[in-house]
GROMACS .gro file of C-alpha atoms in nm:
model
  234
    1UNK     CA    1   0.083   5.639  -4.274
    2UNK     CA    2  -0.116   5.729  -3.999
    3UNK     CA    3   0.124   5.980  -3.849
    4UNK     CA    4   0.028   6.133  -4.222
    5UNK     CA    5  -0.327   6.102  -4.150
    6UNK     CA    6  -0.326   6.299  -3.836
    7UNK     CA    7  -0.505   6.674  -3.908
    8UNK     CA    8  -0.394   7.017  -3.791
    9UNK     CA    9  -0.656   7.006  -3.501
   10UNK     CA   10  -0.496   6.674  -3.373
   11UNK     CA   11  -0.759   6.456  -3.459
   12UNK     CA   12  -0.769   6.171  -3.736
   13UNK     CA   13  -0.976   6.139  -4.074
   14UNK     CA   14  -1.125   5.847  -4.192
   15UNK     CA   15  -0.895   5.750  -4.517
   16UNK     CA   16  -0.790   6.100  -4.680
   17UNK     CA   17  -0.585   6.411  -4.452
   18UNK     CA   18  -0.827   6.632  -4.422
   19UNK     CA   19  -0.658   6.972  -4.696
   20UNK     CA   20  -0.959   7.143  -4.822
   21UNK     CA   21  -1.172   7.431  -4.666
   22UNK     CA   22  -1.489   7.274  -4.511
   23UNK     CA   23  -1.648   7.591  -4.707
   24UNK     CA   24  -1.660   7.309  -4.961
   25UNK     CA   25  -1.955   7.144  -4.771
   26UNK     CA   26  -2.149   7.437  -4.982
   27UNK     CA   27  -2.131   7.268  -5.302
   28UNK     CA   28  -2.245   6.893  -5.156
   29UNK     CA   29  -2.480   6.804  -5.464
   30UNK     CA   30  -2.546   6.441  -5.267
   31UNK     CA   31  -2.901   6.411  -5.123
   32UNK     CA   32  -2.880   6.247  -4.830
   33UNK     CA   33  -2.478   6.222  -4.692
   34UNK     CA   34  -2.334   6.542  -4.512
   35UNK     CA   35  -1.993   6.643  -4.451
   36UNK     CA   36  -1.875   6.455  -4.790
   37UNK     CA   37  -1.677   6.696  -4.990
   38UNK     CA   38  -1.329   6.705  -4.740
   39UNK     CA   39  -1.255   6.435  -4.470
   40UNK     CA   40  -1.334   6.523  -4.112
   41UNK     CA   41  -1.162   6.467  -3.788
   42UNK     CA   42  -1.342   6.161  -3.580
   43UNK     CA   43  -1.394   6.133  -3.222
   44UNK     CA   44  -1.395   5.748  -3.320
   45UNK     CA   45  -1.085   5.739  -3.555
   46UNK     CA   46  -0.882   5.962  -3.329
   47UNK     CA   47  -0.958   5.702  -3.036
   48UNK     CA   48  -0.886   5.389  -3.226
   49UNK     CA   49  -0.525   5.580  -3.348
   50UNK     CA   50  -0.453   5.655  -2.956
   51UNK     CA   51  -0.515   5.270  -2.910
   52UNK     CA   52  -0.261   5.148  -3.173
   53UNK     CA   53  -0.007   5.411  -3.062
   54UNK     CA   54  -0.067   5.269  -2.662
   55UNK     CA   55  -0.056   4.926  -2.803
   56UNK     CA   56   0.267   5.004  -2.967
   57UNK     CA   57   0.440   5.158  -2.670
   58UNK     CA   58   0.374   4.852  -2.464
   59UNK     CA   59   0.423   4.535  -2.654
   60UNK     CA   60   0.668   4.664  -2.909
   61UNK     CA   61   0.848   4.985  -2.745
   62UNK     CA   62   1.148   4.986  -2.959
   63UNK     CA   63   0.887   5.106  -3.243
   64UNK     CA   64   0.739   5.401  -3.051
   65UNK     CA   65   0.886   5.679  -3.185
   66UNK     CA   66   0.929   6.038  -3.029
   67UNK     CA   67   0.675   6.136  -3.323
   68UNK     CA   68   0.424   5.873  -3.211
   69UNK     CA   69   0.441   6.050  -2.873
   70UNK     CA   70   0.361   6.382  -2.943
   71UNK     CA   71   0.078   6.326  -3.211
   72UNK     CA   72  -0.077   6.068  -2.958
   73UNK     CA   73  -0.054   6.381  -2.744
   74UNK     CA   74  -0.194   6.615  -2.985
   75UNK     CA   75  -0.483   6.354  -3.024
   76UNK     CA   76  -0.564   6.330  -2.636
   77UNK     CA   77  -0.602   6.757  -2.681
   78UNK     CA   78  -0.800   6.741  -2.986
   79UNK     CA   79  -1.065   6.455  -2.794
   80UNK     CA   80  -1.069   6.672  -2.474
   81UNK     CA   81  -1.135   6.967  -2.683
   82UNK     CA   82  -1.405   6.797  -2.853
   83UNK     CA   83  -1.617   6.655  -2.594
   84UNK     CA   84  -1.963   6.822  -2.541
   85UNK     CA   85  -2.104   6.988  -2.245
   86UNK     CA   86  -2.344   6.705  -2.136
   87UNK     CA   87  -2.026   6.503  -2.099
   88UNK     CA   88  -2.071   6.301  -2.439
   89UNK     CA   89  -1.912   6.256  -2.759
   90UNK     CA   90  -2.091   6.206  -3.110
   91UNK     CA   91  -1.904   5.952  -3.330
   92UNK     CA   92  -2.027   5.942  -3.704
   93UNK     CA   93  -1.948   5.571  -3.808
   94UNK     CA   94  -2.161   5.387  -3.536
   95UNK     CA   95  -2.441   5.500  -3.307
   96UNK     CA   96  -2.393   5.756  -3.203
   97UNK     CA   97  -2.300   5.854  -2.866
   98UNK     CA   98  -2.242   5.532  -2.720
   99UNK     CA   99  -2.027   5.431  -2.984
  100UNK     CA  100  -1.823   5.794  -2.931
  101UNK     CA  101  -1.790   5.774  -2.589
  102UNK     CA  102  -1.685   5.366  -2.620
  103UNK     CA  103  -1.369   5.494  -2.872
  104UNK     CA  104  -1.348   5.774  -2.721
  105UNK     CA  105  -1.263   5.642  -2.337
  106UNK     CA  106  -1.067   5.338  -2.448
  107UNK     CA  107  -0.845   5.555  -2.633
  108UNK     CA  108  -0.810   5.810  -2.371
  109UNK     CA  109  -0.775   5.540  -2.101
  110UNK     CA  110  -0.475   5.348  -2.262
  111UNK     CA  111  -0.297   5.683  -2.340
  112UNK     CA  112  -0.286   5.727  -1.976
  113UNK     CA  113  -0.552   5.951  -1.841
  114UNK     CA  114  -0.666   5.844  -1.525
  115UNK     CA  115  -1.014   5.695  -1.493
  116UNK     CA  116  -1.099   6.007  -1.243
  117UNK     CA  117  -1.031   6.233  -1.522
  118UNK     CA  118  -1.280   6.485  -1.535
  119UNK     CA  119  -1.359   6.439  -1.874
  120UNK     CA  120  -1.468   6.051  -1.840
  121UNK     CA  121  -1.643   6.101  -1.529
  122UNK     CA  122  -1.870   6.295  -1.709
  123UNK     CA  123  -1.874   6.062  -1.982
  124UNK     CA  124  -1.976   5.814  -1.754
  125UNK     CA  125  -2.257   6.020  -1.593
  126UNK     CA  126  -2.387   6.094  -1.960
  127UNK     CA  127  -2.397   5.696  -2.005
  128UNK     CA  128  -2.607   5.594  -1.667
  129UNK     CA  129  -2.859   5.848  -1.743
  130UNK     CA  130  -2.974   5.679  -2.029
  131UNK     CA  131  -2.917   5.294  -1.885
  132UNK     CA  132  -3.301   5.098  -1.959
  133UNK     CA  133  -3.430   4.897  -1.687
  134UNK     CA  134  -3.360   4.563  -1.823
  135UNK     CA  135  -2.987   4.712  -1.733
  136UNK     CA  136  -2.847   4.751  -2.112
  137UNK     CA  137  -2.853   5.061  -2.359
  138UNK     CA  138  -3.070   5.095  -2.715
  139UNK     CA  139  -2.999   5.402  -2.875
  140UNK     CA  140  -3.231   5.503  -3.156
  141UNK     CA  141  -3.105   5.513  -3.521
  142UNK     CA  142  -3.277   5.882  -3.544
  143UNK     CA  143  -3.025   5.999  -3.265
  144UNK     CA  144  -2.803   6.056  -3.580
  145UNK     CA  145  -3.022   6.301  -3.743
  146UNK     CA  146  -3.162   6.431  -3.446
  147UNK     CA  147  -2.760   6.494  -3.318
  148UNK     CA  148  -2.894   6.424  -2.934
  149UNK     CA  149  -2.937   6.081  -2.749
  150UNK     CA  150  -3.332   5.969  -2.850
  151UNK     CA  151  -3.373   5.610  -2.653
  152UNK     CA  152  -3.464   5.312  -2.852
  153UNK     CA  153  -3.741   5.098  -2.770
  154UNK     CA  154  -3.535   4.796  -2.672
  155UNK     CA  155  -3.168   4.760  -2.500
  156UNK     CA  156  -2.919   4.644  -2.825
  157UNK     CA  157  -2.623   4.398  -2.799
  158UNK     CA  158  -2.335   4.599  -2.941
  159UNK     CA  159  -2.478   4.976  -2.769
  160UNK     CA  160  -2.453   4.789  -2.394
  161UNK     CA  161  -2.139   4.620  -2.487
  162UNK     CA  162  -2.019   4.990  -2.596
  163UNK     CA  163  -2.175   5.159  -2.299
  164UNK     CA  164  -1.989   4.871  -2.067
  165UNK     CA  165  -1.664   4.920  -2.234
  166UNK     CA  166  -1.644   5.302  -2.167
  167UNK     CA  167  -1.793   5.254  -1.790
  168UNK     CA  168  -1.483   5.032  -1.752
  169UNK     CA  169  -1.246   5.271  -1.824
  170UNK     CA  170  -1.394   5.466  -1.538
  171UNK     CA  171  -1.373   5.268  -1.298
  172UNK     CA  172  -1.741   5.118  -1.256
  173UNK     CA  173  -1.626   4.702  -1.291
  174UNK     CA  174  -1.784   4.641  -0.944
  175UNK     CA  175  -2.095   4.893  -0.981
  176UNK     CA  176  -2.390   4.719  -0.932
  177UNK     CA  177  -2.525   4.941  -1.244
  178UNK     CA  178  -2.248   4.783  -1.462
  179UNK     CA  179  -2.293   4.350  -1.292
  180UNK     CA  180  -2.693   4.444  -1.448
  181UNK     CA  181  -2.590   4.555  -1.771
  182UNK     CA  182  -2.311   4.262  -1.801
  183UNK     CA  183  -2.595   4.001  -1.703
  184UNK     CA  184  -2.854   4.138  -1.933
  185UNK     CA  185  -2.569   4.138  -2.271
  186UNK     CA  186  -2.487   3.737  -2.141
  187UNK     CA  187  -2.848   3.622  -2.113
  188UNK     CA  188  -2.921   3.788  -2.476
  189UNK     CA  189  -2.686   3.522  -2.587
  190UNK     CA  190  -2.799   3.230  -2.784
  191UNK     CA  191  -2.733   2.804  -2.732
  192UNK     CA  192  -2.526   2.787  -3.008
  193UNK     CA  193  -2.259   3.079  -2.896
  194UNK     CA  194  -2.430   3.394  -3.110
  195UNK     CA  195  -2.652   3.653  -2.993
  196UNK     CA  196  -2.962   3.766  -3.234
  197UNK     CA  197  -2.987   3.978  -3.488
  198UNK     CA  198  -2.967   4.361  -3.381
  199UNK     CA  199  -3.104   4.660  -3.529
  200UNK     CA  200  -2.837   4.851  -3.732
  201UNK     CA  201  -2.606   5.037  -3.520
  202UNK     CA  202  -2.371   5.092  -3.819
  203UNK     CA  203  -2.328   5.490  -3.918
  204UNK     CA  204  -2.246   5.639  -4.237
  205UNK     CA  205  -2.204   6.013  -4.284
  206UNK     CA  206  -2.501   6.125  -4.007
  207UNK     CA  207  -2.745   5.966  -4.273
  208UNK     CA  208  -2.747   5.626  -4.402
  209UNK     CA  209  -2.801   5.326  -4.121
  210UNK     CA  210  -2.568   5.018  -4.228
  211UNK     CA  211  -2.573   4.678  -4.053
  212UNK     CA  212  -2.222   4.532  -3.965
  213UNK     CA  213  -2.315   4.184  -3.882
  214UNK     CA  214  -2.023   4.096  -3.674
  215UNK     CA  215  -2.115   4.387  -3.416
  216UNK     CA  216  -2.323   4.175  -3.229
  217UNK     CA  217  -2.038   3.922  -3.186
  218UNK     CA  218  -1.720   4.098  -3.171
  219UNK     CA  219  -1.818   4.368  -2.918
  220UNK     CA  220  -1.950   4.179  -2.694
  221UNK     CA  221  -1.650   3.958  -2.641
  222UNK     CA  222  -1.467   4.257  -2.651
  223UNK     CA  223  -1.696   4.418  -2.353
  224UNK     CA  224  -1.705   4.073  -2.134
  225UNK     CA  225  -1.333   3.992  -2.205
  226UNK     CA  226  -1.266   4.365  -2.017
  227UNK     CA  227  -1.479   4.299  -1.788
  228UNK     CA  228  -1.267   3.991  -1.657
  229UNK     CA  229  -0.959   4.169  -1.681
  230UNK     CA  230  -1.085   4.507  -1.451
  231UNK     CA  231  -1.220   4.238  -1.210
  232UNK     CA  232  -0.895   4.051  -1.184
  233UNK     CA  233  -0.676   4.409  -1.129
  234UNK     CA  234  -0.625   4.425  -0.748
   0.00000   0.00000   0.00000
């Protein structure tokens, strides 16, 4: 099914192979949601399909197939193709180029590009620019209309946990830039195990803010738990 998925360009749509002309955007009657009339290659979706694939090959390798291979392949080419100048990629299901970058890396990273890669070194660089003093990320919900990075008021849980996670995969576990941010997202963590309610970070088509409750909890985990692991790689 997801082998199906996988578009011309490499990358992956969100439920539906993406077969129409995107001259079909011209007759979006919606108000508010763009890119609506044909599904769209994702930074995010191709990085989460390069994760499964990697996941695959190395717990259950008699299942990765020769076809697996060379669409993961097409996938890295359609990512590297698609990063930005600045060193950034813009995701459009989360915020907005934290959350890119975060899919983005981890999928490049487990499909075997090397951390020094050019491509998330200057991810990387992209990230600490916009690191708040307190150590963690907030990026504004009107970076999604605005299509650049506009700096939130306040750091927010799941944007330093996604901001950690792609500083990881290059290679910054022992920076003291990356100790700061992963001390700031533990001491925004509650008695009883939770961490407090987050302005939405959730993305649907450029437009519409959605709040995913379990953002603030999973990624997180997810952030700290890799954390452990790139400390305990000698």
């Amino acid at each position: 099914f997801m082998l199906m998925l996988q578009g011309d360009d490499g990358g992956w749509t969100s439920v539906d192979k993406a077969i129409g002309s995107p001259k079909l955007e011209w007759f979006n009657a919606a108000n508010v949601f763009v890119d609506i009339m044909v599904d769209h290659a994702y930074v995010e979706c191709t990085g989460s399909i390069l994760q499964c694939f990697a996941t695959i090959k190395k717990m259950r390798p008699h299942m990765y197939t020769p076809k697996m291979k060379k669409a993961g392949e097409r996938g890295v080419a359609y990512l590297l193709n698609s990063q930005y100048s600045d060193g950034s990629w813009e995701a459009l299901w989360g915020l907005c180029f934290t959350y890119g970058i975060c899919f983005v890396t981890e999928g490049l990273k487990m499909s075997g590009i090397s951390k020094d890669h050019e491509a998330i070194q200057k991810a990387c660089s992209y990230l600490w620019a916009f690191q708040k003093e307190d150590g963690g990320w907030g990026e504004a919900q009107e970076s999604a209309l605005a299509r650049k990075y506009i700096q939130a008021e306040k750091s927010v849980v799941e944007q330093t946990a996604w901001a950690i996670i792609a500083l990881l995969n290059g290679g910054y576990a022992k920076d003291v830039r990356l100790i700061k941010a992963v001390n700031w997202l533990i001491d925004q963590q509650q008695v009883d195990g939770d961490w407090p309610l987050q302005p939405m970070s959730g993305l649907f088509y450029k437009t519409v803010m959605i709040h995913y409750r379990n953002y603030k909890r999973y990624f997180p985990v997810l952030a700290l738990q890799k954390y452990q692991e790139c400390l305990s790689v000698k």
